[in-house]
Amino acid sequence: MWDEATPGAPRALLVHGTMSWGTQCFAGRRPLAEMFHLELLDRRGFGASPDTERSDYAIDAEDLGQLLGGGAHLVGHSYGAAAVMPAASVRPEAVQSPTLIEPSVLRTAGGHALVAAALERVRAAFAGPAEELSPHEHLRRSTEPYGLPVPEPTPRLLRAVRWAMRERPVWDAEIPLASLAGATMPKAVINGTWETAHPAYREFTGEALAACGEYLAEAIGARHIRVGGAAHAPYRARPEQVGAVLTRLWQN
């Protein structure tokens, strides 16, 4: 919990994506704790949370629903957005606003040609028996071919990678949108523009993630924000811009 705000300040629950954990994913959001009560979740198997049989966005959504309590704003990045969406659909009265950052639920926008093509690429890449990789090798293959720096393989990161290798595939998540579309709270979807990303990274999923975000924003009645000079982590590439978006949303 990050909370330097005055008592009674708005509360926000932040849900990280894959190969990450709360404080690592949202480190750049710390300044917002001066105005808001921030609770950074570690999904099951990640960060300080105990091990689990398998990471699963549906179980994450149930956990999030319980943590909502009397009400809060929600933010989910990538895999974390797949927990935020059903939680907001099931308990709309307790969600003051949902923000989806680079949501990776490609199947929901499968009618879009660009998304459909990416979905087939991802399915093909993960089809068949899982290759026996070490967390070190999985981390390298998830970053280096896409022009991303290979992070320092700390014990906590390697644990996150190990659980990410067992995650229920988020790209094939079936998430009903009708309930969320009918909810009246303010909503936001944030995507990077991806023009600065490595071409292999942009072509494999980047352009499709941006199209998926645009589709979801229209489908649920959300404001769609495109962050220039950013790829899959706009809150890191442009922290001030994303922070300003969240501040305006949470102060309404």
PDB file of C-alpha atoms in Angstrom:
ATOM      1  CA  MET A   1       0.000   0.000   0.000  1.00  0.00           C
ATOM      2  CA  TRP A   2       1.255   3.447  -0.943  1.00  0.00           C
ATOM      3  CA  ASP A   3      -0.648   6.078   0.966  1.00  0.00           C
ATOM      4  CA  GLU A   4       0.659   9.535   1.768  1.00  0.00           C
ATOM      5  CA  ALA A   5      -2.704  11.111   0.959  1.00  0.00           C
ATOM      6  CA  THR A   6      -5.113  12.695   3.401  1.00  0.00           C
ATOM      7  CA  PRO A   7      -7.696  10.422   5.058  1.00  0.00           C
ATOM      8  CA  GLY A   8     -10.653   9.697   2.832  1.00  0.00           C
ATOM      9  CA  ALA A   9      -8.687  10.099  -0.409  1.00  0.00           C
ATOM     10  CA  PRO A  10      -9.898   8.042  -3.397  1.00  0.00           C
ATOM     11  CA  ARG A  11      -8.750   4.422  -3.390  1.00  0.00           C
ATOM     12  CA  ALA A  12      -7.227   2.660  -6.406  1.00  0.00           C
ATOM     13  CA  LEU A  13      -6.322  -1.009  -6.944  1.00  0.00           C
ATOM     14  CA  LEU A  14      -3.550  -1.622  -9.488  1.00  0.00           C
ATOM     15  CA  VAL A  15      -3.182  -5.040 -11.145  1.00  0.00           C
ATOM     16  CA  HIS A  16       0.089  -5.941 -12.890  1.00  0.00           C
ATOM     17  CA  GLY A  17       0.631  -7.926 -16.057  1.00  0.00           C
ATOM     18  CA  THR A  18       2.715 -11.014 -16.764  1.00  0.00           C
ATOM     19  CA  MET A  19       6.328 -11.536 -15.639  1.00  0.00           C
ATOM     20  CA  SER A  20       5.876  -8.727 -13.138  1.00  0.00           C
ATOM     21  CA  TRP A  21       4.430  -7.808  -9.748  1.00  0.00           C
ATOM     22  CA  GLY A  22       2.767  -4.795  -8.180  1.00  0.00           C
ATOM     23  CA  THR A  23       5.603  -2.525  -7.126  1.00  0.00           C
ATOM     24  CA  GLN A  24       7.763  -3.454 -10.118  1.00  0.00           C
ATOM     25  CA  CYS A  25       5.036  -2.817 -12.664  1.00  0.00           C
ATOM     26  CA  PHE A  26       3.712   0.423 -11.202  1.00  0.00           C
ATOM     27  CA  ALA A  27       6.856   1.947  -9.689  1.00  0.00           C
ATOM     28  CA  GLY A  28       6.341   5.143 -11.676  1.00  0.00           C
ATOM     29  CA  ARG A  29       2.915   5.675 -10.114  1.00  0.00           C
ATOM     30  CA  ARG A  30       4.339   6.314  -6.627  1.00  0.00           C
ATOM     31  CA  PRO A  31       3.865  10.121  -6.845  1.00  0.00           C
ATOM     32  CA  LEU A  32       0.093   9.582  -7.118  1.00  0.00           C
ATOM     33  CA  ALA A  33       0.139   8.311  -3.529  1.00  0.00           C
ATOM     34  CA  GLU A  34       0.250  11.941  -2.417  1.00  0.00           C
ATOM     35  CA  MET A  35      -3.360  12.318  -3.612  1.00  0.00           C
ATOM     36  CA  PHE A  36      -4.726   8.768  -3.688  1.00  0.00           C
ATOM     37  CA  HIS A  37      -4.658   5.596  -1.631  1.00  0.00           C
ATOM     38  CA  LEU A  38      -2.866   3.069  -3.870  1.00  0.00           C
ATOM     39  CA  GLU A  39      -3.033  -0.678  -3.356  1.00  0.00           C
ATOM     40  CA  LEU A  40      -0.678  -2.596  -5.624  1.00  0.00           C
ATOM     41  CA  LEU A  41      -1.696  -6.220  -6.004  1.00  0.00           C
ATOM     42  CA  ASP A  42       0.596  -9.206  -6.427  1.00  0.00           C
ATOM     43  CA  ARG A  43      -1.437 -11.740  -8.382  1.00  0.00           C
ATOM     44  CA  ARG A  44      -1.242 -15.348  -7.179  1.00  0.00           C
ATOM     45  CA  GLY A  45       2.239 -16.735  -7.785  1.00  0.00           C
ATOM     46  CA  PHE A  46       3.838 -13.302  -8.252  1.00  0.00           C
ATOM     47  CA  GLY A  47       5.696 -10.907  -5.990  1.00  0.00           C
ATOM     48  CA  ALA A  48       4.973 -11.581  -2.324  1.00  0.00           C
ATOM     49  CA  SER A  49       1.913 -13.762  -3.006  1.00  0.00           C
ATOM     50  CA  PRO A  50       2.180 -17.501  -2.333  1.00  0.00           C
ATOM     51  CA  ASP A  51       2.601 -20.096  -5.040  1.00  0.00           C
ATOM     52  CA  THR A  52      -0.432 -21.321  -6.920  1.00  0.00           C
ATOM     53  CA  GLU A  53      -1.253 -24.272  -9.142  1.00  0.00           C
ATOM     54  CA  ARG A  54      -1.644 -22.061 -12.188  1.00  0.00           C
ATOM     55  CA  SER A  55      -1.990 -18.332 -12.755  1.00  0.00           C
ATOM     56  CA  ASP A  56      -5.492 -17.622 -14.067  1.00  0.00           C
ATOM     57  CA  TYR A  57      -7.171 -14.308 -14.941  1.00  0.00           C
ATOM     58  CA  ALA A  58     -10.572 -15.660 -13.847  1.00  0.00           C
ATOM     59  CA  ILE A  59      -9.267 -16.393 -10.342  1.00  0.00           C
ATOM     60  CA  ASP A  60      -7.534 -13.010 -10.329  1.00  0.00           C
ATOM     61  CA  ALA A  61     -10.914 -11.411 -11.098  1.00  0.00           C
ATOM     62  CA  GLU A  62     -12.526 -13.189  -8.152  1.00  0.00           C
ATOM     63  CA  ASP A  63      -9.714 -12.043  -5.864  1.00  0.00           C
ATOM     64  CA  LEU A  64     -10.092  -8.497  -7.144  1.00  0.00           C
ATOM     65  CA  GLY A  65     -13.846  -8.574  -6.565  1.00  0.00           C
ATOM     66  CA  GLN A  66     -13.253  -9.422  -2.917  1.00  0.00           C
ATOM     67  CA  LEU A  67     -10.607  -6.724  -2.520  1.00  0.00           C
ATOM     68  CA  LEU A  68     -12.892  -4.034  -3.913  1.00  0.00           C
ATOM     69  CA  GLY A  69     -14.704  -3.765  -0.603  1.00  0.00           C
ATOM     70  CA  GLY A  70     -16.889  -0.677  -0.541  1.00  0.00           C
ATOM     71  CA  GLY A  71     -15.428   0.701  -3.746  1.00  0.00           C
ATOM     72  CA  ALA A  72     -12.280   1.700  -5.631  1.00  0.00           C
ATOM     73  CA  HIS A  73     -10.857   2.709  -8.962  1.00  0.00           C
ATOM     74  CA  LEU A  74      -9.267  -0.165 -10.915  1.00  0.00           C
ATOM     75  CA  VAL A  75      -6.218  -0.240 -13.180  1.00  0.00           C
ATOM     76  CA  GLY A  76      -5.049  -3.331 -15.036  1.00  0.00           C
ATOM     77  CA  HIS A  77      -2.046  -3.675 -17.311  1.00  0.00           C
ATOM     78  CA  SER A  78      -1.972  -6.350 -20.045  1.00  0.00           C
ATOM     79  CA  TYR A  79      -2.847  -9.654 -18.297  1.00  0.00           C
ATOM     80  CA  GLY A  80      -4.096  -7.638 -15.333  1.00  0.00           C
ATOM     81  CA  ALA A  81      -6.739  -6.008 -17.542  1.00  0.00           C
ATOM     82  CA  ALA A  82      -8.288  -9.464 -17.988  1.00  0.00           C
ATOM     83  CA  ALA A  83      -8.965  -9.456 -14.237  1.00  0.00           C
ATOM     84  CA  VAL A  84     -10.228  -5.876 -14.105  1.00  0.00           C
ATOM     85  CA  MET A  85     -12.831  -6.304 -16.848  1.00  0.00           C
ATOM     86  CA  PRO A  86     -14.879  -9.152 -15.315  1.00  0.00           C
ATOM     87  CA  ALA A  87     -14.488  -7.713 -11.814  1.00  0.00           C
ATOM     88  CA  ALA A  88     -15.940  -4.419 -13.032  1.00  0.00           C
ATOM     89  CA  SER A  89     -18.716  -6.293 -14.834  1.00  0.00           C
ATOM     90  CA  VAL A  90     -19.722  -8.326 -11.781  1.00  0.00           C
ATOM     91  CA  ARG A  91     -19.460  -5.488  -9.250  1.00  0.00           C
ATOM     92  CA  PRO A  92     -20.057  -2.258 -11.193  1.00  0.00           C
ATOM     93  CA  GLU A  93     -21.517  -0.553  -8.120  1.00  0.00           C
ATOM     94  CA  ALA A  94     -18.143  -0.919  -6.360  1.00  0.00           C
ATOM     95  CA  VAL A  95     -15.967   0.211  -9.292  1.00  0.00           C
ATOM     96  CA  GLN A  96     -15.547   3.970  -9.536  1.00  0.00           C
ATOM     97  CA  SER A  97     -13.641   3.666 -12.816  1.00  0.00           C
ATOM     98  CA  PRO A  98     -11.767   0.926 -14.712  1.00  0.00           C
ATOM     99  CA  THR A  99      -8.608   1.741 -16.669  1.00  0.00           C
ATOM    100  CA  LEU A 100      -7.259  -0.873 -19.072  1.00  0.00           C
ATOM    101  CA  ILE A 101      -3.636  -0.352 -20.111  1.00  0.00           C
ATOM    102  CA  GLU A 102      -2.646  -2.299 -23.242  1.00  0.00           C
ATOM    103  CA  PRO A 103      -5.280  -5.008 -22.635  1.00  0.00           C
ATOM    104  CA  SER A 104      -4.124  -8.279 -24.200  1.00  0.00           C
ATOM    105  CA  VAL A 105      -7.522  -9.973 -24.518  1.00  0.00           C
ATOM    106  CA  LEU A 106      -7.187 -10.338 -28.278  1.00  0.00           C
ATOM    107  CA  ARG A 107     -10.078 -12.756 -28.705  1.00  0.00           C
ATOM    108  CA  THR A 108     -12.594 -10.096 -27.673  1.00  0.00           C
ATOM    109  CA  ALA A 109     -11.615  -8.116 -30.779  1.00  0.00           C
ATOM    110  CA  GLY A 110     -11.194 -11.163 -33.005  1.00  0.00           C
ATOM    111  CA  GLY A 111     -13.492  -9.681 -35.654  1.00  0.00           C
ATOM    112  CA  HIS A 112     -10.812  -7.084 -36.459  1.00  0.00           C
ATOM    113  CA  ALA A 113      -8.584  -8.409 -39.267  1.00  0.00           C
ATOM    114  CA  LEU A 114      -5.343  -7.147 -37.713  1.00  0.00           C
ATOM    115  CA  VAL A 115      -6.212  -8.663 -34.338  1.00  0.00           C
ATOM    116  CA  ALA A 116      -7.372 -11.939 -35.881  1.00  0.00           C
ATOM    117  CA  ALA A 117      -4.057 -12.345 -37.703  1.00  0.00           C
ATOM    118  CA  ALA A 118      -2.059 -11.667 -34.540  1.00  0.00           C
ATOM    119  CA  LEU A 119      -4.243 -14.069 -32.585  1.00  0.00           C
ATOM    120  CA  GLU A 120      -3.404 -16.829 -35.064  1.00  0.00           C
ATOM    121  CA  ARG A 121       0.313 -16.017 -34.807  1.00  0.00           C
ATOM    122  CA  VAL A 122       0.233 -16.187 -31.023  1.00  0.00           C
ATOM    123  CA  ARG A 123      -1.789 -19.410 -30.992  1.00  0.00           C
ATOM    124  CA  ALA A 124       0.641 -21.003 -33.452  1.00  0.00           C
ATOM    125  CA  ALA A 125       3.634 -19.907 -31.391  1.00  0.00           C
ATOM    126  CA  PHE A 126       2.234 -21.626 -28.304  1.00  0.00           C
ATOM    127  CA  ALA A 127       0.623 -24.629 -29.992  1.00  0.00           C
ATOM    128  CA  GLY A 128       1.619 -28.189 -29.193  1.00  0.00           C
ATOM    129  CA  PRO A 129       3.593 -29.519 -26.210  1.00  0.00           C
ATOM    130  CA  ALA A 130       5.332 -26.815 -24.230  1.00  0.00           C
ATOM    131  CA  GLU A 131       9.037 -26.655 -24.882  1.00  0.00           C
ATOM    132  CA  GLU A 132      11.095 -27.355 -21.781  1.00  0.00           C
ATOM    133  CA  LEU A 133      12.699 -23.981 -21.156  1.00  0.00           C
ATOM    134  CA  SER A 134      14.352 -22.630 -18.072  1.00  0.00           C
ATOM    135  CA  PRO A 135      13.023 -19.328 -16.712  1.00  0.00           C
ATOM    136  CA  HIS A 136      16.309 -17.746 -17.839  1.00  0.00           C
ATOM    137  CA  GLU A 137      15.776 -18.899 -21.436  1.00  0.00           C
ATOM    138  CA  HIS A 138      12.096 -17.956 -21.456  1.00  0.00           C
ATOM    139  CA  LEU A 139      13.022 -14.475 -20.241  1.00  0.00           C
ATOM    140  CA  ARG A 140      15.610 -14.141 -23.002  1.00  0.00           C
ATOM    141  CA  ARG A 141      13.216 -15.338 -25.726  1.00  0.00           C
ATOM    142  CA  SER A 142      10.510 -12.978 -24.474  1.00  0.00           C
ATOM    143  CA  THR A 143      12.715  -9.907 -24.765  1.00  0.00           C
ATOM    144  CA  GLU A 144      15.844 -10.171 -26.919  1.00  0.00           C
ATOM    145  CA  PRO A 145      14.202 -11.083 -30.287  1.00  0.00           C
ATOM    146  CA  TYR A 146      11.895  -8.052 -29.930  1.00  0.00           C
ATOM    147  CA  GLY A 147      14.650  -5.526 -29.317  1.00  0.00           C
ATOM    148  CA  LEU A 148      13.937  -5.335 -25.593  1.00  0.00           C
ATOM    149  CA  PRO A 149      16.735  -5.344 -23.023  1.00  0.00           C
ATOM    150  CA  VAL A 150      17.018  -8.582 -21.080  1.00  0.00           C
ATOM    151  CA  PRO A 151      16.351  -7.616 -17.435  1.00  0.00           C
ATOM    152  CA  GLU A 152      18.636  -8.679 -14.632  1.00  0.00           C
ATOM    153  CA  PRO A 153      17.495 -12.209 -13.699  1.00  0.00           C
ATOM    154  CA  THR A 154      16.871 -11.602 -10.016  1.00  0.00           C
ATOM    155  CA  PRO A 155      15.257 -14.394  -7.963  1.00  0.00           C
ATOM    156  CA  ARG A 156      11.955 -12.499  -7.789  1.00  0.00           C
ATOM    157  CA  LEU A 157      11.907 -11.908 -11.550  1.00  0.00           C
ATOM    158  CA  LEU A 158      12.745 -15.527 -12.335  1.00  0.00           C
ATOM    159  CA  ARG A 159       9.903 -16.629 -10.056  1.00  0.00           C
ATOM    160  CA  ALA A 160       7.554 -14.306 -11.944  1.00  0.00           C
ATOM    161  CA  VAL A 161       8.776 -15.768 -15.239  1.00  0.00           C
ATOM    162  CA  ARG A 162       8.253 -19.310 -13.951  1.00  0.00           C
ATOM    163  CA  TRP A 163       4.610 -18.588 -13.095  1.00  0.00           C
ATOM    164  CA  ALA A 164       4.083 -16.664 -16.313  1.00  0.00           C
ATOM    165  CA  MET A 165       5.095 -19.821 -18.184  1.00  0.00           C
ATOM    166  CA  ARG A 166       2.127 -21.578 -16.521  1.00  0.00           C
ATOM    167  CA  GLU A 167      -0.467 -18.853 -17.008  1.00  0.00           C
ATOM    168  CA  ARG A 168      -3.821 -19.505 -18.584  1.00  0.00           C
ATOM    169  CA  PRO A 169      -3.501 -17.911 -22.050  1.00  0.00           C
ATOM    170  CA  VAL A 170      -4.936 -14.418 -21.840  1.00  0.00           C
ATOM    171  CA  TRP A 171      -5.143 -13.859 -25.603  1.00  0.00           C
ATOM    172  CA  ASP A 172      -7.970 -16.408 -25.769  1.00  0.00           C
ATOM    173  CA  ALA A 173      -9.896 -15.030 -22.787  1.00  0.00           C
ATOM    174  CA  GLU A 174     -13.649 -14.903 -23.375  1.00  0.00           C
ATOM    175  CA  ILE A 175     -14.802 -11.816 -21.509  1.00  0.00           C
ATOM    176  CA  PRO A 176     -18.413 -10.648 -21.962  1.00  0.00           C
ATOM    177  CA  LEU A 177     -18.544  -6.930 -22.651  1.00  0.00           C
ATOM    178  CA  ALA A 178     -22.276  -6.194 -22.394  1.00  0.00           C
ATOM    179  CA  SER A 179     -22.370  -5.664 -18.636  1.00  0.00           C
ATOM    180  CA  LEU A 180     -19.321  -3.424 -18.664  1.00  0.00           C
ATOM    181  CA  ALA A 181     -20.680  -1.510 -21.645  1.00  0.00           C
ATOM    182  CA  GLY A 182     -23.909  -0.881 -19.732  1.00  0.00           C
ATOM    183  CA  ALA A 183     -22.146   0.384 -16.603  1.00  0.00           C
ATOM    184  CA  THR A 184     -22.198   4.170 -16.267  1.00  0.00           C
ATOM    185  CA  MET A 185     -18.895   4.811 -14.494  1.00  0.00           C
ATOM    186  CA  PRO A 186     -16.131   6.604 -16.454  1.00  0.00           C
ATOM    187  CA  LYS A 187     -13.805   4.190 -18.264  1.00  0.00           C
ATOM    188  CA  ALA A 188     -10.470   4.514 -20.004  1.00  0.00           C
ATOM    189  CA  VAL A 189      -8.324   2.387 -22.293  1.00  0.00           C
ATOM    190  CA  ILE A 190      -4.667   3.371 -22.748  1.00  0.00           C
ATOM    191  CA  ASN A 191      -2.433   2.155 -25.565  1.00  0.00           C
ATOM    192  CA  GLY A 192       0.980   3.051 -26.810  1.00  0.00           C
ATOM    193  CA  THR A 193       1.332   4.119 -30.439  1.00  0.00           C
ATOM    194  CA  TRP A 194       4.143   1.571 -30.934  1.00  0.00           C
ATOM    195  CA  GLU A 195       5.968   3.557 -33.635  1.00  0.00           C
ATOM    196  CA  THR A 196       9.216   3.489 -31.645  1.00  0.00           C
ATOM    197  CA  ALA A 197       9.109  -0.257 -30.889  1.00  0.00           C
ATOM    198  CA  HIS A 198      11.362  -2.806 -32.575  1.00  0.00           C
ATOM    199  CA  PRO A 199       9.696  -3.857 -35.881  1.00  0.00           C
ATOM    200  CA  ALA A 200       9.507  -7.522 -34.834  1.00  0.00           C
ATOM    201  CA  TYR A 201       7.773  -6.580 -31.583  1.00  0.00           C
ATOM    202  CA  ARG A 202       5.404  -4.151 -33.290  1.00  0.00           C
ATOM    203  CA  GLU A 203       4.477  -6.599 -36.042  1.00  0.00           C
ATOM    204  CA  PHE A 204       4.043  -9.685 -33.856  1.00  0.00           C
ATOM    205  CA  THR A 205       1.560  -8.160 -31.387  1.00  0.00           C
ATOM    206  CA  GLY A 206       2.013  -4.403 -31.009  1.00  0.00           C
ATOM    207  CA  GLU A 207      -0.229  -3.168 -33.789  1.00  0.00           C
ATOM    208  CA  ALA A 208      -2.875  -5.744 -32.843  1.00  0.00           C
ATOM    209  CA  LEU A 209      -2.803  -4.690 -29.179  1.00  0.00           C
ATOM    210  CA  ALA A 210      -3.406  -1.092 -30.228  1.00  0.00           C
ATOM    211  CA  ALA A 211      -6.301  -2.177 -32.448  1.00  0.00           C
ATOM    212  CA  CYS A 212      -7.689  -4.340 -29.640  1.00  0.00           C
ATOM    213  CA  GLY A 213      -7.608  -1.372 -27.271  1.00  0.00           C
ATOM    214  CA  GLU A 214      -9.422   0.802 -29.774  1.00  0.00           C
ATOM    215  CA  TYR A 215     -12.077  -1.884 -30.290  1.00  0.00           C
ATOM    216  CA  LEU A 216     -12.592  -2.386 -26.549  1.00  0.00           C
ATOM    217  CA  ALA A 217     -12.874   1.338 -25.893  1.00  0.00           C
ATOM    218  CA  GLU A 218     -15.657   1.664 -28.440  1.00  0.00           C
ATOM    219  CA  ALA A 219     -17.372  -1.524 -27.260  1.00  0.00           C
ATOM    220  CA  ILE A 220     -17.561  -0.526 -23.582  1.00  0.00           C
ATOM    221  CA  GLY A 221     -17.946   3.226 -24.013  1.00  0.00           C
ATOM    222  CA  ALA A 222     -14.496   4.162 -22.749  1.00  0.00           C
ATOM    223  CA  ARG A 223     -12.213   7.041 -23.579  1.00  0.00           C
ATOM    224  CA  HIS A 224      -9.311   5.751 -25.706  1.00  0.00           C
ATOM    225  CA  ILE A 225      -5.948   7.398 -25.064  1.00  0.00           C
ATOM    226  CA  ARG A 226      -2.984   6.806 -27.385  1.00  0.00           C
ATOM    227  CA  VAL A 227       0.393   7.564 -25.805  1.00  0.00           C
ATOM    228  CA  GLY A 228       3.012   8.602 -28.342  1.00  0.00           C
ATOM    229  CA  GLY A 229       6.526   7.210 -28.078  1.00  0.00           C
ATOM    230  CA  ALA A 230       5.335   4.245 -26.028  1.00  0.00           C
ATOM    231  CA  ALA A 231       4.815   0.534 -26.670  1.00  0.00           C
ATOM    232  CA  HIS A 232       3.431  -2.044 -24.220  1.00  0.00           C
ATOM    233  CA  ALA A 233       4.369  -0.088 -21.094  1.00  0.00           C
ATOM    234  CA  PRO A 234       3.170   3.502 -21.672  1.00  0.00           C
ATOM    235  CA  TYR A 235       3.204   4.170 -17.922  1.00  0.00           C
ATOM    236  CA  ARG A 236       6.996   3.709 -18.022  1.00  0.00           C
ATOM    237  CA  ALA A 237       7.720   5.437 -21.321  1.00  0.00           C
ATOM    238  CA  ARG A 238       5.470   8.451 -20.572  1.00  0.00           C
ATOM    239  CA  PRO A 239       4.796   8.392 -16.805  1.00  0.00           C
ATOM    240  CA  GLU A 240       3.687  12.030 -16.596  1.00  0.00           C
ATOM    241  CA  GLN A 241       1.119  11.628 -19.370  1.00  0.00           C
ATOM    242  CA  VAL A 242      -0.367   8.431 -17.929  1.00  0.00           C
ATOM    243  CA  GLY A 243      -0.307   9.906 -14.433  1.00  0.00           C
ATOM    244  CA  ALA A 244      -2.253  12.925 -15.668  1.00  0.00           C
ATOM    245  CA  VAL A 245      -4.871  10.661 -17.264  1.00  0.00           C
ATOM    246  CA  LEU A 246      -5.353   8.721 -14.031  1.00  0.00           C
ATOM    247  CA  THR A 247      -5.450  11.869 -11.924  1.00  0.00           C
ATOM    248  CA  ARG A 248      -8.225  13.418 -14.019  1.00  0.00           C
ATOM    249  CA  LEU A 249     -10.188  10.178 -14.017  1.00  0.00           C
ATOM    250  CA  TRP A 250      -9.882   9.609 -10.271  1.00  0.00           C
ATOM    251  CA  GLN A 251     -10.712  13.202  -9.318  1.00  0.00           C
ATOM    252  CA  ASN A 252     -14.057  13.195 -11.167  1.00  0.00           C
TER     253      ASN A 252
END
